[in-house]
Short mmCIF file of C-alpha atoms and ligand atoms in Angstrom, two decimals:
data_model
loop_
_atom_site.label_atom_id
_atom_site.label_comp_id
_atom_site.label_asym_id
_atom_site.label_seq_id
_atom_site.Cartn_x
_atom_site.Cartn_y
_atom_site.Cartn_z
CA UNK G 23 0.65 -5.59 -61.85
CA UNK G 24 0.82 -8.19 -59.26
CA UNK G 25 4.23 -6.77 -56.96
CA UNK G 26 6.95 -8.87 -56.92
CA UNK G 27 8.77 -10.50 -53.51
CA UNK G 28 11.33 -8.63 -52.05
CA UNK G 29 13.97 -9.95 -49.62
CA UNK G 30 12.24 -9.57 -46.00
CA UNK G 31 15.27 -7.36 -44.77
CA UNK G 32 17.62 -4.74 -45.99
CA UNK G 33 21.66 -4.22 -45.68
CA UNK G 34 22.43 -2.01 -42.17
CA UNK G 35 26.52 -3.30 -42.09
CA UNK G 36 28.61 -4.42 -45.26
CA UNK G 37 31.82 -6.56 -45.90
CA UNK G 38 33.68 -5.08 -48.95
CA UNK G 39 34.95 -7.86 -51.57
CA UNK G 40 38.17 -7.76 -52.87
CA UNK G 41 38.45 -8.25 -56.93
CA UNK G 42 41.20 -10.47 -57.83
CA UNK G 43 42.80 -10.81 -61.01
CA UNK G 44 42.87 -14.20 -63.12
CA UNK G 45 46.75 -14.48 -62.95
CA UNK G 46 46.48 -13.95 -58.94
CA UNK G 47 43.98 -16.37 -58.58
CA UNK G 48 46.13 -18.66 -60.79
CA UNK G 49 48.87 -18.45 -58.47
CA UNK G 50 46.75 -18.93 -55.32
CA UNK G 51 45.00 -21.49 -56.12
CA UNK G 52 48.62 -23.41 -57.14
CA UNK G 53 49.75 -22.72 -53.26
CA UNK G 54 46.54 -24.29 -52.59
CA UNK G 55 47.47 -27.85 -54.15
CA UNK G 56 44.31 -27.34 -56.32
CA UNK G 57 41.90 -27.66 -52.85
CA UNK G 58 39.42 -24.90 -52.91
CA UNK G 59 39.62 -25.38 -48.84
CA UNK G 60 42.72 -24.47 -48.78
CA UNK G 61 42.20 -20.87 -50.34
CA UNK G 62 42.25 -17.80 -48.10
CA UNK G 63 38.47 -15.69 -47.85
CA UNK G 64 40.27 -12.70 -49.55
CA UNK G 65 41.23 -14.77 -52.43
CA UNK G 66 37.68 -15.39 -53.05
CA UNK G 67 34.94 -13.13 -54.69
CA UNK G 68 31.79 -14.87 -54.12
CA UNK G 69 31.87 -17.65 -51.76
CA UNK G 70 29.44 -20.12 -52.41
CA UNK G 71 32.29 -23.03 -50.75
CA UNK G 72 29.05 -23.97 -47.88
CA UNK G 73 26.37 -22.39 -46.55
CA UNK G 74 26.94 -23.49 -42.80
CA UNK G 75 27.78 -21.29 -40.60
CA UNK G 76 28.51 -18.40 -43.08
CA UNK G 77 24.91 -16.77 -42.97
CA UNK G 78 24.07 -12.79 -41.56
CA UNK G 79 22.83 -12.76 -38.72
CA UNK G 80 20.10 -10.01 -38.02
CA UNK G 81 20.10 -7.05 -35.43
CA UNK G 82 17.80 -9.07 -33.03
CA UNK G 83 20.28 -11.75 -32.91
CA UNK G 84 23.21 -9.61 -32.02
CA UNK G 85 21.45 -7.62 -29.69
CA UNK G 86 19.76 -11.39 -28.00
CA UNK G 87 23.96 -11.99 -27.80
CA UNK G 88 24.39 -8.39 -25.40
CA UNK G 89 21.72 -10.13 -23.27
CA UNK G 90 23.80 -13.40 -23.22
CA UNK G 91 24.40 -15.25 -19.74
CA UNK G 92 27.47 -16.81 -19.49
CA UNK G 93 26.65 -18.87 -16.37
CA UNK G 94 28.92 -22.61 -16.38
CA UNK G 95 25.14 -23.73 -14.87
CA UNK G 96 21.59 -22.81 -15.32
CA UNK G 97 22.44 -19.72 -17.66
CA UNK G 98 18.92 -18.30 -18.87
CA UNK G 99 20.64 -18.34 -22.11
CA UNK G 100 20.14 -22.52 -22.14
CA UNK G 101 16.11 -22.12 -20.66
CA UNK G 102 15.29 -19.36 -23.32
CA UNK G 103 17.50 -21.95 -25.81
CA UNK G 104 15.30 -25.16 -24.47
CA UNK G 105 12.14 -23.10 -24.94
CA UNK G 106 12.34 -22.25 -28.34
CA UNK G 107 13.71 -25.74 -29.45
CA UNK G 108 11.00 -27.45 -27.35
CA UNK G 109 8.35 -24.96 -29.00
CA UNK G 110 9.43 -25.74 -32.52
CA UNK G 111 10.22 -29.38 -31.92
CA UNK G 112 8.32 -31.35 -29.67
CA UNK G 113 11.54 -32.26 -27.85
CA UNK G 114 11.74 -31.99 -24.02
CA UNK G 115 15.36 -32.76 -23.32
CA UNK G 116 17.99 -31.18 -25.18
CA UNK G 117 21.82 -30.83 -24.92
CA UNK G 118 23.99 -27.58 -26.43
CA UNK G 119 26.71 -28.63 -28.84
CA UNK G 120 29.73 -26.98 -30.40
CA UNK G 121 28.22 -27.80 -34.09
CA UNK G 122 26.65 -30.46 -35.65
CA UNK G 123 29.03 -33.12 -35.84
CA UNK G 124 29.89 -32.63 -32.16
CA UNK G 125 25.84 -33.36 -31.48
CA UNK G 126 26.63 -36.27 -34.25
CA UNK G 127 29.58 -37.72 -31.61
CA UNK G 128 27.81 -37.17 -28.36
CA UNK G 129 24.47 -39.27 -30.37
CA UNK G 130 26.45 -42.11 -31.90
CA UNK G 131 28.64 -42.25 -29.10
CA UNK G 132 25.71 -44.01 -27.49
CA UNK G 133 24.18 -45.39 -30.04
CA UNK G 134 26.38 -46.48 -32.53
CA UNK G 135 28.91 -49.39 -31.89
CA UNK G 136 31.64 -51.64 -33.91
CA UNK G 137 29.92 -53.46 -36.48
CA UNK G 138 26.25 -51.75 -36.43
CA UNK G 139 24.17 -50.66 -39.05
CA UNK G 140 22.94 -47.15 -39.92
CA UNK G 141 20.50 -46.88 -42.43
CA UNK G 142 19.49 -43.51 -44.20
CA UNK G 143 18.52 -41.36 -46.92
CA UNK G 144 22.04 -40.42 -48.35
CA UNK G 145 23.89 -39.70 -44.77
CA UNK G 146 26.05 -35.95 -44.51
CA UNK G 147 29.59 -36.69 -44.74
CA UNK G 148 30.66 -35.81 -41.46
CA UNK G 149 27.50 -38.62 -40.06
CA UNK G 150 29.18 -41.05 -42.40
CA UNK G 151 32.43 -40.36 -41.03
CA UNK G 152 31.22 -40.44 -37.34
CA UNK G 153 29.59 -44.06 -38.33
CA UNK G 154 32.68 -45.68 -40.17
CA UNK G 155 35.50 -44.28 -37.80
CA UNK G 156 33.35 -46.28 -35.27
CA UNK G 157 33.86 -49.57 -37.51
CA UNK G 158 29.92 -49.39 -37.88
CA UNK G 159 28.54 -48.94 -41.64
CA UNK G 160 26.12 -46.21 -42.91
CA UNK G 161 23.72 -48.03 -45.63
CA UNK G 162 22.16 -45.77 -48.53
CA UNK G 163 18.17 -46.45 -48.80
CA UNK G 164 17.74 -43.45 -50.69
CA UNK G 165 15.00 -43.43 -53.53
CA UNK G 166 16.50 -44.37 -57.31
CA UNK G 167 15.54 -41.38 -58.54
CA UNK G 168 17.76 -39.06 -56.61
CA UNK G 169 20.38 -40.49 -58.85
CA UNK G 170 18.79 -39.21 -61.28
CA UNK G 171 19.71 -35.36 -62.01
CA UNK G 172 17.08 -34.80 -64.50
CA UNK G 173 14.19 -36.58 -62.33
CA UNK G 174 11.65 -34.19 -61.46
CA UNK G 175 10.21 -36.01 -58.73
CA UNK G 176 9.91 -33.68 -55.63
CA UNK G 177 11.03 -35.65 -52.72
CA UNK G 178 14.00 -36.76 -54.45
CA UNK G 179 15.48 -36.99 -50.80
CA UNK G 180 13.40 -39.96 -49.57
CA UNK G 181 13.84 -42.89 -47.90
CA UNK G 182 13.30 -45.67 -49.95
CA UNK G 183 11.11 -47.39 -47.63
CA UNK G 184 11.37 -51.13 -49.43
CA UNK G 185 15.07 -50.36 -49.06
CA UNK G 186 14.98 -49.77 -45.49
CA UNK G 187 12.60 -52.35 -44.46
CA UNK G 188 15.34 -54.87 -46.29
CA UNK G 189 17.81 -53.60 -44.13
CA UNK G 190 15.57 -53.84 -41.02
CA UNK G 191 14.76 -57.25 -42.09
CA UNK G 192 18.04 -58.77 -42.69
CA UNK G 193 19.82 -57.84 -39.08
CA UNK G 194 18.63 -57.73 -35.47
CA UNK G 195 17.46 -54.65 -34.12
CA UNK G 196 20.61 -54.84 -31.73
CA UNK G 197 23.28 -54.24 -34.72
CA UNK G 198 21.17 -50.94 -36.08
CA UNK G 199 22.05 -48.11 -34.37
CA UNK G 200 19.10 -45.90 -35.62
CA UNK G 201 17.74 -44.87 -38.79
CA UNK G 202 18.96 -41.72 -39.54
CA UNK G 203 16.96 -38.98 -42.00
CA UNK G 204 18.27 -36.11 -43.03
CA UNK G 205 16.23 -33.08 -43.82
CA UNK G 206 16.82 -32.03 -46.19
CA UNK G 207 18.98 -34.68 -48.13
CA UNK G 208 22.00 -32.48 -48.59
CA UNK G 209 24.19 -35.06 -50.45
CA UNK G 210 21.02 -36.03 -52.86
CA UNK G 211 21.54 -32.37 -53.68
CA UNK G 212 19.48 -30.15 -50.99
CA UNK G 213 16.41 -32.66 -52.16
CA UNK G 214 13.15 -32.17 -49.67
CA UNK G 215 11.31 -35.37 -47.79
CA UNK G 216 8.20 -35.71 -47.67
CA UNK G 217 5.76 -35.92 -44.95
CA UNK G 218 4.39 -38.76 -45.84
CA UNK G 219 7.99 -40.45 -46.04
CA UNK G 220 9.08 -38.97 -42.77
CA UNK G 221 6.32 -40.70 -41.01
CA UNK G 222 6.31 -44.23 -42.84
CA UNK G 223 10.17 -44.23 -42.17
CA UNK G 224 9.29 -43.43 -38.21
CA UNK G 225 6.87 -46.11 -38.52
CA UNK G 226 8.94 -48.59 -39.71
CA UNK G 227 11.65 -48.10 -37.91
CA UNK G 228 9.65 -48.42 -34.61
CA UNK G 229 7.68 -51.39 -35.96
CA UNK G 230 11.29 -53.16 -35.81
CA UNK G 231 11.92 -52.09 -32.77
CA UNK G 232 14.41 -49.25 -33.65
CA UNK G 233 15.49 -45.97 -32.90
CA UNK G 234 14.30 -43.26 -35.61
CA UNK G 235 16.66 -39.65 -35.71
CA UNK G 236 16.81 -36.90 -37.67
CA UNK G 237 19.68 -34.87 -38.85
CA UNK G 238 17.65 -31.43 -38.78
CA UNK G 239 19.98 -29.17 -40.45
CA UNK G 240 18.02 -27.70 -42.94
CA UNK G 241 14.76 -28.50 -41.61
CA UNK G 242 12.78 -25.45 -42.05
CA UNK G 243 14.00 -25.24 -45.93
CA UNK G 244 12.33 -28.90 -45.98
CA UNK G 245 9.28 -27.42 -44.26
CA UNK G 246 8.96 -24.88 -46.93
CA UNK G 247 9.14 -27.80 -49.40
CA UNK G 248 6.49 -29.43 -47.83
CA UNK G 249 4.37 -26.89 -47.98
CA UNK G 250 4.74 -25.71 -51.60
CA UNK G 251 4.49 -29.67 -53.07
CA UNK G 252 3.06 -31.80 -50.26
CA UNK G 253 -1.07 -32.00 -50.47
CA UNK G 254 -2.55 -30.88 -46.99
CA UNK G 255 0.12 -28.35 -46.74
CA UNK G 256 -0.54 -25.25 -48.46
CA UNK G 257 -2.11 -23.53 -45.53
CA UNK G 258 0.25 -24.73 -42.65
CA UNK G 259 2.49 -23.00 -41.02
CA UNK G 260 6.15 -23.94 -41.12
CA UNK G 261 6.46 -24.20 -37.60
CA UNK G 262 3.43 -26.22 -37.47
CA UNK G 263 4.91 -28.54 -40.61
CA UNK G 264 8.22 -28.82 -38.54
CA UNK G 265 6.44 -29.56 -35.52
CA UNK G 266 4.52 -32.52 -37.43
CA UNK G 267 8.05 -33.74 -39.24
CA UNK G 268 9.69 -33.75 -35.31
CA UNK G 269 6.37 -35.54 -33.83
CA UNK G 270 7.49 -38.84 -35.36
CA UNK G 271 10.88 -39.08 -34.68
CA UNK G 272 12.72 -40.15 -31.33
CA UNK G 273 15.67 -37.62 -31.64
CA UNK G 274 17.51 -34.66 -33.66
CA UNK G 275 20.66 -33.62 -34.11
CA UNK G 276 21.35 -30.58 -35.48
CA UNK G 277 24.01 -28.26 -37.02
CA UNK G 278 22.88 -24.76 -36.12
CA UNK G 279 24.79 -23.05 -38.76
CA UNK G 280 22.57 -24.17 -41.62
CA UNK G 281 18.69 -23.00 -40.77
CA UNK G 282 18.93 -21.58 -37.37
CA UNK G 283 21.35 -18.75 -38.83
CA UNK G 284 24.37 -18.55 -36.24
CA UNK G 285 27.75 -18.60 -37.26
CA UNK G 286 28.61 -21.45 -35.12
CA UNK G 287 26.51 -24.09 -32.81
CA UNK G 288 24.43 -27.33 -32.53
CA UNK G 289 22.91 -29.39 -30.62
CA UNK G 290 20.70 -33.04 -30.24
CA UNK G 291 17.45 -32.87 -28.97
CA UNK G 292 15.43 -36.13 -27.45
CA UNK G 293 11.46 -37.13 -26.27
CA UNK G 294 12.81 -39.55 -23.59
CA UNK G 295 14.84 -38.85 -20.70
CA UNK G 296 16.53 -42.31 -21.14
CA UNK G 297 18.24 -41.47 -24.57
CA UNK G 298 19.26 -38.04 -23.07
CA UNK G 299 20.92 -39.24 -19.85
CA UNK G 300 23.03 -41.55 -21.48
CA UNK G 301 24.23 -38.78 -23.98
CA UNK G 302 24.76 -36.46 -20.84
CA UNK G 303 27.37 -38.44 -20.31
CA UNK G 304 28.94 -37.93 -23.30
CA UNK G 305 28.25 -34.32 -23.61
CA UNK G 306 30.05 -33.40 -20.69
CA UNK G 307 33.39 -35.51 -21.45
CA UNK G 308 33.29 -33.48 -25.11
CA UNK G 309 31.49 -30.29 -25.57
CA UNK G 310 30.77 -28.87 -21.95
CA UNK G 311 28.60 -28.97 -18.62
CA UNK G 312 24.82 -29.94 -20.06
CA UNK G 313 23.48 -26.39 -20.09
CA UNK G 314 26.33 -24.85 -22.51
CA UNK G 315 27.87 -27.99 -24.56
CA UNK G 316 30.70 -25.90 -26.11
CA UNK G 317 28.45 -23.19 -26.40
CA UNK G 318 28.58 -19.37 -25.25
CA UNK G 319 25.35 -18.03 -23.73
CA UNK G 320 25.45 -15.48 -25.82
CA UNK G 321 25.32 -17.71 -28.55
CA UNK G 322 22.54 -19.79 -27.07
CA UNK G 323 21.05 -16.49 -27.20
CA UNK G 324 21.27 -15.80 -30.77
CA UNK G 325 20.24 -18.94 -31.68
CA UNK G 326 17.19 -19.36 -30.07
CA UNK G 327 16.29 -15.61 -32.14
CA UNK G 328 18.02 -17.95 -34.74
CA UNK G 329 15.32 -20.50 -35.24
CA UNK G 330 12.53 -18.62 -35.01
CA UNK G 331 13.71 -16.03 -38.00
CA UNK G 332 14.68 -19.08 -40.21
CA UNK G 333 11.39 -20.66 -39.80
CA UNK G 334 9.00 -17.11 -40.63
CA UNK G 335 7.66 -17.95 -44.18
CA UNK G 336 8.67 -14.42 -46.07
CA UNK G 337 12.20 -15.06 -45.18
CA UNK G 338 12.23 -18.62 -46.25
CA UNK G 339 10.41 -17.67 -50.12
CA UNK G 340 13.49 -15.09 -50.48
CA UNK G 341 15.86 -17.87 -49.98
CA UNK G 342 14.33 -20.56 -51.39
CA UNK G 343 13.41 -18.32 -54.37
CA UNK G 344 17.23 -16.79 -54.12
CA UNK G 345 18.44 -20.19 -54.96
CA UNK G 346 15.92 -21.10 -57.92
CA UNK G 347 16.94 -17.67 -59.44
CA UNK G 348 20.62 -18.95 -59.66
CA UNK G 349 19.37 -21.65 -61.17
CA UNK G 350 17.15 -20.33 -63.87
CA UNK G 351 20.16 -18.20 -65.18
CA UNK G 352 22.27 -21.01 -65.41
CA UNK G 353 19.53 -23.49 -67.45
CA UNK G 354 18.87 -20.22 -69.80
CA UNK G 355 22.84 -20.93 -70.68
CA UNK G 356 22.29 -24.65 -70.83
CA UNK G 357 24.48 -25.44 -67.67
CA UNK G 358 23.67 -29.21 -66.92
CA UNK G 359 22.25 -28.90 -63.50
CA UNK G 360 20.45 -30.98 -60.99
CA UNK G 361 16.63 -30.69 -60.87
CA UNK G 362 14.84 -29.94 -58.98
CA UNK G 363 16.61 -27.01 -57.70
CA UNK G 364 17.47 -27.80 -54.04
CA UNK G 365 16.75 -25.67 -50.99
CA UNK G 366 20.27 -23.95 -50.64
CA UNK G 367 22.32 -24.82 -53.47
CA UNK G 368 22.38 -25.46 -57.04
CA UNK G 369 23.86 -28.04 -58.13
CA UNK G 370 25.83 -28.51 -61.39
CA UNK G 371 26.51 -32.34 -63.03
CA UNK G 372 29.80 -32.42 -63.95
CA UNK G 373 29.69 -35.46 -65.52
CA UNK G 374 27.32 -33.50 -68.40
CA UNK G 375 29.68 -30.26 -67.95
CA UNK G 376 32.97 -32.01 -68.96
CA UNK G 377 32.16 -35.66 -70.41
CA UNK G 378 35.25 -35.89 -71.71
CA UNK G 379 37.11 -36.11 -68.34
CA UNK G 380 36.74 -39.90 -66.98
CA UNK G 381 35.75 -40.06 -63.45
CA UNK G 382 39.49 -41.20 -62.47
CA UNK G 383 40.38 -37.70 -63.06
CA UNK G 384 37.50 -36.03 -60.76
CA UNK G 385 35.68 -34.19 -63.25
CA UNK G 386 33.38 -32.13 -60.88
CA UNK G 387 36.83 -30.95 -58.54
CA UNK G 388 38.24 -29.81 -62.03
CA UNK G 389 34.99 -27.95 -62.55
CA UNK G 390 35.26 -26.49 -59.17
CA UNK G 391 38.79 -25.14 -60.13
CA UNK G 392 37.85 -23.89 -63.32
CA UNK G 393 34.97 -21.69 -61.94
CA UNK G 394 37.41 -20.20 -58.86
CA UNK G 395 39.84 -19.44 -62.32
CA UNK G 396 37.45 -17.64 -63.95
CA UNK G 397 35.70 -15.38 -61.59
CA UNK G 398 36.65 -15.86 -58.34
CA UNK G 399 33.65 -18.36 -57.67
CA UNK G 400 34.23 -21.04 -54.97
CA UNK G 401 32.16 -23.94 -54.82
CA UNK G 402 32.60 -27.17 -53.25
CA UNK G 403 32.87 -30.68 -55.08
CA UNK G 404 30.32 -33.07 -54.21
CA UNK G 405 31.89 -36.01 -56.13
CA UNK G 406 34.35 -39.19 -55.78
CA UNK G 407 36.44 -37.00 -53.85
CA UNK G 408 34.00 -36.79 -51.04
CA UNK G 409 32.76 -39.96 -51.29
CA UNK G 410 35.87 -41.16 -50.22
CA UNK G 411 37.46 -44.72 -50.46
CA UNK G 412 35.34 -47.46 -49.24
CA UNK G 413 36.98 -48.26 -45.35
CA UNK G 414 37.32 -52.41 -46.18
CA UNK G 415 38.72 -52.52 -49.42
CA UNK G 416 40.26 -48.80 -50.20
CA UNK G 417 38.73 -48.63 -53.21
CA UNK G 418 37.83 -44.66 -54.87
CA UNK G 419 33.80 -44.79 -54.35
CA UNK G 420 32.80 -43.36 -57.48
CA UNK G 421 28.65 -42.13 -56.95
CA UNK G 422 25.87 -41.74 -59.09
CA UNK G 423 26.17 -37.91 -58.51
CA UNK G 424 29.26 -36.23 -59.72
CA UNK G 425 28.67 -32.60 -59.04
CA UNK G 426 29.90 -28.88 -58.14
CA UNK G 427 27.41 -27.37 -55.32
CA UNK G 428 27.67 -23.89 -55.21
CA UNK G 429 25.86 -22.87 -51.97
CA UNK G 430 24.08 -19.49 -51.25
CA UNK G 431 24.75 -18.60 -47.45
CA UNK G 432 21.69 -17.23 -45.55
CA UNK G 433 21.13 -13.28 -46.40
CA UNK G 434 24.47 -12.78 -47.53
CA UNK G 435 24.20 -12.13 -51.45
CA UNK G 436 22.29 -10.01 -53.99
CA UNK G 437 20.54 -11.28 -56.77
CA UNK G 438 23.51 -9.28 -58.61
CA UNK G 439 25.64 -11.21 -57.04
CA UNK G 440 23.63 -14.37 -58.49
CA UNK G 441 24.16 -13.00 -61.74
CA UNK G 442 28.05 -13.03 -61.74
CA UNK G 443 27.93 -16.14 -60.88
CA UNK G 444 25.88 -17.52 -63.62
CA UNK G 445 28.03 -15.95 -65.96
CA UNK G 446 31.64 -17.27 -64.17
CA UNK G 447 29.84 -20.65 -64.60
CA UNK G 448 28.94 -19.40 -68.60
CA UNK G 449 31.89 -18.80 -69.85
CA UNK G 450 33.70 -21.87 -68.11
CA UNK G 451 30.61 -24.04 -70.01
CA UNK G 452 31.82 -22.16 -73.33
CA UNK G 453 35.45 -22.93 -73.42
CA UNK G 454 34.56 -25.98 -71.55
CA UNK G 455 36.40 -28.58 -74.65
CA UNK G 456 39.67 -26.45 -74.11
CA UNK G 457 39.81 -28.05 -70.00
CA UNK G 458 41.79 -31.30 -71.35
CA UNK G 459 42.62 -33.39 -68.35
CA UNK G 460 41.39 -33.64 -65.07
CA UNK G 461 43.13 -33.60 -61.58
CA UNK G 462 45.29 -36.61 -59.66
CA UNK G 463 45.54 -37.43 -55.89
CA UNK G 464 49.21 -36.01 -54.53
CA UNK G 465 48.03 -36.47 -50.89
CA UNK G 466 45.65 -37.98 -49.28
CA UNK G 467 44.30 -38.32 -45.37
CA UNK G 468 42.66 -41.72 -44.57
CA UNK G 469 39.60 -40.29 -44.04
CA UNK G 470 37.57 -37.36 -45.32
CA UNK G 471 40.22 -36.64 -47.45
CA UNK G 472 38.58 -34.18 -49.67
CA UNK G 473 38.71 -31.35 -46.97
CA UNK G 474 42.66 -31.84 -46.46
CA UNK G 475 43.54 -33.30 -50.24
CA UNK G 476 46.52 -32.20 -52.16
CA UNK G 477 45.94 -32.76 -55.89
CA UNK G 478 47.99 -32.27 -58.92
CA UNK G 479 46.98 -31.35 -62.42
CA UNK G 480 47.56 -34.22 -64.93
C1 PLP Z 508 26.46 -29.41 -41.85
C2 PLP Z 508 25.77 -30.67 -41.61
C3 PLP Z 508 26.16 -31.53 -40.57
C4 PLP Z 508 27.35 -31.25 -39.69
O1 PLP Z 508 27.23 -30.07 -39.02
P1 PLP Z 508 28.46 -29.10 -38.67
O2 PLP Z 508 27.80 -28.00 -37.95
O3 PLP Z 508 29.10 -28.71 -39.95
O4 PLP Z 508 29.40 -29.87 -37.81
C5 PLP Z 508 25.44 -32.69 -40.40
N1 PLP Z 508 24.41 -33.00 -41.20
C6 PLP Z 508 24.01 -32.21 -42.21
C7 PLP Z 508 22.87 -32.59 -43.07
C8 PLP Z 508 24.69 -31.03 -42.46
O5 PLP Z 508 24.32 -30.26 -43.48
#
């Protein structure tokens, strides 16, 4: 018989898991004003809250860390950083971050000003935050279909490049910032772009005379993608497929935690010096001298090792394959999910799961509850509680995509693991007419709110 994949790596330290009871959890999650962010770790059995920052890291990362140098200037730890992101990018100039949003501040810090224009495919929340707390707006070109949860279009995270080229249209090149693409679309639900869309939204952008940037976080997973659905791209390497997506873009920023495989980092990466000086600037007033950024050289270290391990193929088939194995479970049981699967979560509608709960009552963060109640499962709502109020009228935002993401961190779980959770999710979808009424807003900050929310049940 043909041998099936195994995971790429085997288990050499474990973290034991404390079991909680159902009438523990009850009570915790109670203290926790019904925000899953506000649990403690031990309260939680599987934690599928994010996978950012909360991957394993493997024994050639922690021994790169022993070789750290933790130089304030010129620490080899930056060069042997710089290498491997100009190897694997294209990008000559690059400056060390704390995390992504910190490469996000130091970026829109120079680009981005009061009453500019951002266009995008769906933009991260913490982008969209960085965009609107600068009184500039973030505008949605994603494709239709990524509203769509039972599409099965494979690029679901596109541009919509009719969209854009509206949007570049209508306003002067001075008022947009950039075009921003993010790789893959995390909000669309971990959806892959294309190749093809990655370069016609470069074009574009350029033919208007504008800056194009990704937001790389999960750029090798969208490699993978590309290779598996894209013609041309069977045979390619994923470092050769991430070289191409980088070749047509002006700029990166990226949140290390996600495919690089550290615990903590990021940084933004640039083809012209003239983009990069003027973020020099800004690097040094917030994250650090330009060859650490709020970085350790040990951890410059590890995630250099970092992006090389999360761009080897075998590695990227157990994850990707990790995550469509959740998903399978869950379909056999006839959990409403979002299709297809993305690249490191799965993704469950909540406005299928619960119909009965009008969106005024945040179906998906009720879902989210309900699965921590049954098993210990956290996941994260990606709903009208993220998507915030709109920043001129205060309005809820209420998206196409009401949803519960429950993401796998990076060589962290077993497939047994994926199995419990599939069934938490099971028996929540059985008894699912017996969850009556939804949540309310006690508390609220005036932006992001959904990390910091307290709620109340109705
Ligand atoms: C996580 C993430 C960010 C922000 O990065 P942090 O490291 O969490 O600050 C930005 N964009 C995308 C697409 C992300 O997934």
């Amino acid at each position: 018989m043909e041998l099936p994949l195994t995971e790429p790596f085997k288990t050499k330290m474990v973290e034991n898991i404390y079991r909680s009871t159902g009438s523990e959890r009850e009570m915790w999650i109670k203290e926790a004003s019904l925000n899953l962010f506000n649990l403690r770790s031990e309260q939680v059995i599987i934690d599928l809250l994010t996978d950012s920052g909360t991957g394993a890291m493997s024994d050639k990362q922690w021994s790169a860390m022993m070789l750290g140098d933790e130089s304030y200037a010129g620490a080899s730890s930056f060069y042997k950083l710089k290498d491997a992101i100009k190897d694997l990018t294209g990008f000559n100039y690059f400056l060390p971050a704390h995390q992504g949003r910190a490469a996000e501040n130091v970026l829109f810090s120079v680009l981005v000003k009061e009453g500019d224009i951002v266009p995008g495919n769906s933009h991260f929340d913490t982008t969209k935050g960085h965009i609107e707390f600068r009184k500039a707006q973030a505008v949605d070109c994603t494709i239709d279909e990524a509203g769509d949860t039972t599409s099965g279009h494979l690029f679901k995270g596109n541009v919509d490049l009719e969209k854009l080229e509206q949007v570049l249209k209508a306003n002067p090149a001075e008022k947009i910032s950039c075009v921003i693409v993010t790789v893959t679309n995390n909000t669309a639900g971990g959806q892959p772009v294309s190749m093809s869309n990655i370069r016609e939204a470069g074009k574009l952008s350029h033919k208007y005379g504008v800056k194009f940037i990704i937001d790389a976080a999960r750029f090798a997973e969208n490699a993978y993608f590309i290779r598996m659905r894209e013609d041309g791209y069977a045979e390619k390497e994923i470092r050769d497929i991430a070289r191409e997506m980088f070749s047509y873009a002006d700029g990166m920023t990226m949140s290390s935690k996600k495919d690089a495989i550290v615990n903590m980092g990021g940084f933004t990466a640039f083809r012209e010096e003239g983009l990069y000086q003027l973020a020099s600037t800004f690097n040094i007033i917030y994250e650090g001298f330009l060859t650490y950024g709020g970085m350790s050289g040990r951890d410059m270290n590890a995630l250099a090792q970092g992006l090389y391990e999360g761009t080897e193929l075998p590695y990227l088939e157990s994850r990707i394959n990790q995550v469509a194995y959740l998903g399978s479970k869950m379909k056999e049981y006839g959990i409403p999910l979002l299709e297809p699967y993305g690249g490191h979560a799965i993704f469950i509608d909540a406005k299928k799961f619960l119909p009965h709960i009008p969106k005024e009552e945040f179906p998906a963060q009720t879902l989210a509850i309900e699965l921590y109640l049954e098993g210990g499962v956290r996941g994260v709502e990606i709903g009208a509680l993220m998507a915030d109020r709109d920043p001129v009228t205060r309005q809820n935002r209420y998206p196409d995509l009401e949803m519960v993401r429950l993401a796998l961190p990076r060589r962290v779980y077993s497939n047994n693991h994926m199995d419990y959770v599939a069934a938490v999710v099971r028996n929540v979808f059985d008894r699912r007419n017996m969850v009556k009424r939804g949540v309310q807003i006690e508390w609220e900050a005036p932006i992001m709110r959904h990390f910091t929310v307290k709620l109340n049940r109705f």
